[in-house]
Coordinates of N, CA and C in Angstrom, one line a residue:
M1 N 0.8 -1.2 0.0 CA 0.0 0.0 0.0 C 0.9 1.3 0.0
S2 N 2.0 1.3 0.6 CA 2.9 2.5 0.7 C 3.4 2.8 -0.7
D3 N 3.6 1.8 -1.6 CA 4.1 2.1 -3.0 C 3.0 2.9 -3.7
Y4 N 1.7 2.6 -3.5 CA 0.6 3.2 -4.2 C 0.6 4.7 -3.7
R5 N 0.7 5.0 -2.4 CA 0.6 6.4 -2.0 C 1.8 7.1 -2.5
S6 N 3.0 6.5 -2.6 CA 4.2 7.2 -3.1 C 3.9 7.7 -4.6
L7 N 3.3 6.8 -5.4 CA 3.0 7.1 -6.8 C 2.0 8.3 -6.9
L8 N 1.0 8.3 -6.0 CA 0.0 9.4 -6.0 C 0.7 10.7 -5.7
V9 N 1.6 10.7 -4.7 CA 2.3 11.9 -4.4 C 3.1 12.4 -5.6
L10 N 3.8 11.5 -6.2 CA 4.6 11.9 -7.4 C 3.7 12.4 -8.5
T11 N 2.6 11.7 -8.8 CA 1.7 12.2 -9.8 C 1.2 13.6 -9.5
N12 N 0.8 13.8 -8.3 CA 0.2 15.1 -7.9 C 1.3 16.2 -8.0
R13 N 2.5 15.9 -7.7 CA 3.5 16.9 -7.6 C 4.2 17.2 -8.9
F14 N 4.4 16.2 -9.8 CA 5.1 16.5 -11.0 C 4.3 16.5 -12.3
S15 N 3.0 16.5 -12.2 CA 2.2 16.6 -13.4 C 1.1 17.6 -13.4
P16 N 1.4 18.9 -13.1 CA 0.3 19.9 -13.0 C -0.2 20.1 -14.4
H17 N -1.5 20.4 -14.6 CA -2.0 20.7 -15.9 C -1.5 22.1 -16.3
G18 N -1.1 22.2 -17.5 CA -0.5 23.5 -18.0 C 0.8 23.8 -17.5
G19 N 1.5 22.8 -16.9 CA 2.9 23.1 -16.3 C 3.9 23.3 -17.4
T20 N 5.0 23.8 -17.1 CA 6.1 24.0 -18.1 C 7.3 23.3 -17.6
P21 N 8.1 22.8 -18.5 CA 9.4 22.1 -18.1 C 10.3 23.0 -17.2
A22 N 11.0 22.5 -16.3 CA 11.9 23.2 -15.4 C 13.1 23.6 -16.3
G23 N 13.7 24.7 -16.0 CA 14.9 25.2 -16.8 C 16.1 24.3 -16.5
P24 N 17.1 24.4 -17.3 CA 18.3 23.6 -17.1 C 19.1 23.9 -15.9
D25 N 19.0 25.1 -15.3 CA 19.7 25.5 -14.2 C 18.9 25.4 -12.9
T26 N 17.9 24.6 -12.9 CA 17.1 24.4 -11.7 C 17.0 22.9 -11.3
A27 N 16.7 22.7 -10.0 CA 16.5 21.3 -9.6 C 15.2 20.8 -10.3
R28 N 15.3 19.6 -10.8 CA 14.2 19.1 -11.6 C 14.2 17.6 -11.7
L29 N 13.1 17.0 -12.0 CA 13.0 15.6 -12.3 C 13.6 15.4 -13.7
T30 N 14.6 14.6 -13.9 CA 15.2 14.4 -15.2 C 14.6 13.2 -15.9
C31 N 14.1 12.2 -15.1 CA 13.5 11.0 -15.7 C 12.9 10.2 -14.6
F32 N 11.9 9.5 -14.9 CA 11.3 8.6 -13.9 C 11.1 7.2 -14.5
D33 N 11.6 6.2 -14.0 CA 11.5 4.8 -14.5 C 10.4 4.1 -13.8
L34 N 9.5 3.5 -14.5 CA 8.4 2.7 -14.0 C 8.5 1.3 -14.5
R35 N 8.4 0.3 -13.7 CA 8.5 -1.1 -14.1 C 7.1 -1.7 -14.2
L36 N 6.7 -2.3 -15.3 CA 5.4 -3.0 -15.5 C 5.6 -4.5 -15.4
T37 N 4.6 -5.2 -15.3 CA 4.6 -6.6 -15.0 C 5.1 -7.5 -16.2
G38 N 4.9 -7.0 -17.4 CA 5.3 -7.8 -18.6 C 5.1 -7.1 -19.9
P39 N 5.6 -7.7 -21.0 CA 5.4 -7.0 -22.3 C 4.0 -6.7 -22.7
E40 N 3.0 -7.5 -22.2 CA 1.6 -7.2 -22.6 C 1.2 -5.9 -21.9
A41 N 1.7 -5.6 -20.8 CA 1.4 -4.3 -20.1 C 2.0 -3.1 -20.9
I42 N 3.2 -3.3 -21.4 CA 3.8 -2.2 -22.3 C 2.9 -2.0 -23.5
E43 N 2.5 -3.1 -24.1 CA 1.6 -3.1 -25.3 C 0.3 -2.4 -25.0
A44 N -0.3 -2.7 -23.9 CA -1.6 -2.1 -23.5 C -1.4 -0.6 -23.3
L45 N -0.3 -0.2 -22.7 CA -0.1 1.2 -22.4 C 0.1 1.9 -23.8
A46 N 0.9 1.3 -24.7 CA 1.1 1.9 -26.0 C -0.2 2.1 -26.7
E47 N -1.1 1.1 -26.6 CA -2.4 1.2 -27.3 C -3.2 2.4 -26.7
R48 N -3.2 2.5 -25.4 CA -4.0 3.6 -24.8 C -3.4 4.9 -25.1
L49 N -2.1 5.1 -25.1 CA -1.5 6.4 -25.5 C -1.8 6.7 -26.9
T50 N -1.7 5.7 -27.8 CA -2.0 5.9 -29.2 C -3.5 6.4 -29.4
A51 N -4.4 5.7 -28.7 CA -5.8 6.0 -28.8 C -6.1 7.4 -28.3
A52 N -5.3 7.9 -27.3 CA -5.5 9.2 -26.8 C -4.7 10.3 -27.6
G53 N -4.0 9.9 -28.6 CA -3.2 10.8 -29.4 C -2.0 11.4 -28.6
H54 N -1.5 10.6 -27.6 CA -0.4 11.1 -26.8 C 0.9 10.5 -27.3
P55 N 1.9 11.4 -27.6 CA 3.1 10.9 -28.2 C 3.9 10.0 -27.3
H56 N 4.6 9.0 -27.9 CA 5.4 8.1 -27.1 C 6.3 7.4 -28.1
Q57 N 7.4 6.8 -27.5 CA 8.4 6.1 -28.3 C 8.5 4.7 -27.7
R58 N 8.6 3.7 -28.6 CA 8.8 2.3 -28.2 C 10.2 1.9 -28.6
A59 N 10.8 1.1 -27.7 CA 12.2 0.5 -28.0 C 12.2 -0.9 -27.3
G60 N 11.9 -1.9 -28.1 CA 11.9 -3.2 -27.5 C 10.8 -3.4 -26.5
T61 N 11.1 -3.7 -25.3 CA 10.1 -3.9 -24.2 C 10.1 -2.6 -23.3
S62 N 10.4 -1.5 -23.9 CA 10.3 -0.2 -23.1 C 9.5 0.8 -23.9
L63 N 9.0 1.8 -23.2 CA 8.2 2.8 -23.8 C 8.5 4.1 -23.0
T64 N 8.7 5.2 -23.7 CA 9.0 6.5 -23.1 C 7.9 7.5 -23.6
T65 N 7.5 8.3 -22.7 CA 6.5 9.4 -22.9 C 6.9 10.5 -22.0
H66 N 6.1 11.6 -22.0 CA 6.3 12.7 -21.1 C 5.0 13.1 -20.5
D67 N 5.1 13.6 -19.2 CA 3.9 14.1 -18.5 C 3.6 15.5 -19.0
P68 N 2.5 16.1 -18.6 CA 2.2 17.5 -19.0 C 3.2 18.6 -18.8
S69 N 4.1 18.3 -17.9 CA 5.2 19.3 -17.6 C 6.4 19.0 -18.4
G70 N 6.4 18.0 -19.2 CA 7.6 17.6 -20.0 C 8.6 16.7 -19.3
N71 N 8.2 16.2 -18.2 CA 9.1 15.2 -17.5 C 9.0 13.9 -18.2
P72 N 10.2 13.3 -18.5 CA 10.2 12.0 -19.2 C 9.8 10.9 -18.2
L73 N 8.9 10.0 -18.7 CA 8.5 8.8 -18.0 C 8.9 7.6 -18.8
R74 N 9.7 6.7 -18.3 CA 10.1 5.5 -19.0 C 9.5 4.3 -18.4
F75 N 8.8 3.5 -19.1 CA 8.2 2.3 -18.7 C 8.9 1.1 -19.3
S76 N 9.2 0.1 -18.4 CA 9.9 -1.1 -18.9 C 9.4 -2.3 -18.2
V77 N 9.8 -3.5 -18.6 CA 9.3 -4.7 -18.0 C 10.1 -5.0 -16.7
H78 N 9.4 -5.3 -15.6 CA 10.1 -5.6 -14.4 C 11.0 -6.8 -14.6
G79 N 12.2 -6.8 -14.2 CA 13.1 -7.9 -14.4 C 13.9 -7.8 -15.7
A80 N 13.5 -6.9 -16.6 CA 14.3 -6.8 -17.9 C 15.5 -5.9 -17.6
A81 N 16.4 -5.9 -18.6 CA 17.6 -5.0 -18.5 C 17.1 -3.6 -18.2
K82 N 17.9 -2.9 -17.4 CA 17.6 -1.5 -17.2 C 17.7 -0.7 -18.5
P83 N 16.8 0.3 -18.7 CA 16.8 1.1 -19.9 C 18.1 1.9 -20.0
A84 N 18.6 2.2 -21.2 CA 19.8 3.0 -21.3 C 19.6 4.3 -20.8
P85 N 20.7 4.9 -20.2 CA 20.5 6.3 -19.6 C 20.3 7.3 -20.7
R86 N 19.6 8.4 -20.3 CA 19.3 9.4 -21.2 C 20.6 10.2 -21.5
T87 N 20.7 10.7 -22.8 CA 21.9 11.4 -23.1 C 21.6 12.9 -23.3
D88 N 20.3 13.3 -23.2 CA 19.9 14.7 -23.4 C 19.6 15.4 -22.2
A89 N 19.8 14.8 -21.0 CA 19.4 15.4 -19.7 C 20.5 16.4 -19.3

């Protein structure tokens, strides 16, 4: 149950409607990795994002998108290799 509350706090704090990305010289969230249960969960997420017209990128068993403030969210399969680090942060 504590994991669920932590995610709610993160969602409420880092995804305000109409937010703008933090500047490069400020403290900011540079990326958030979320692990899903399997490849079918990644596929289902991709389908929902596509249906909603929300941009995202797929790479194998991972998916990257951005919240309304521009924070990158990387989804991957729990137990799979860790996604490659970002090079544009």
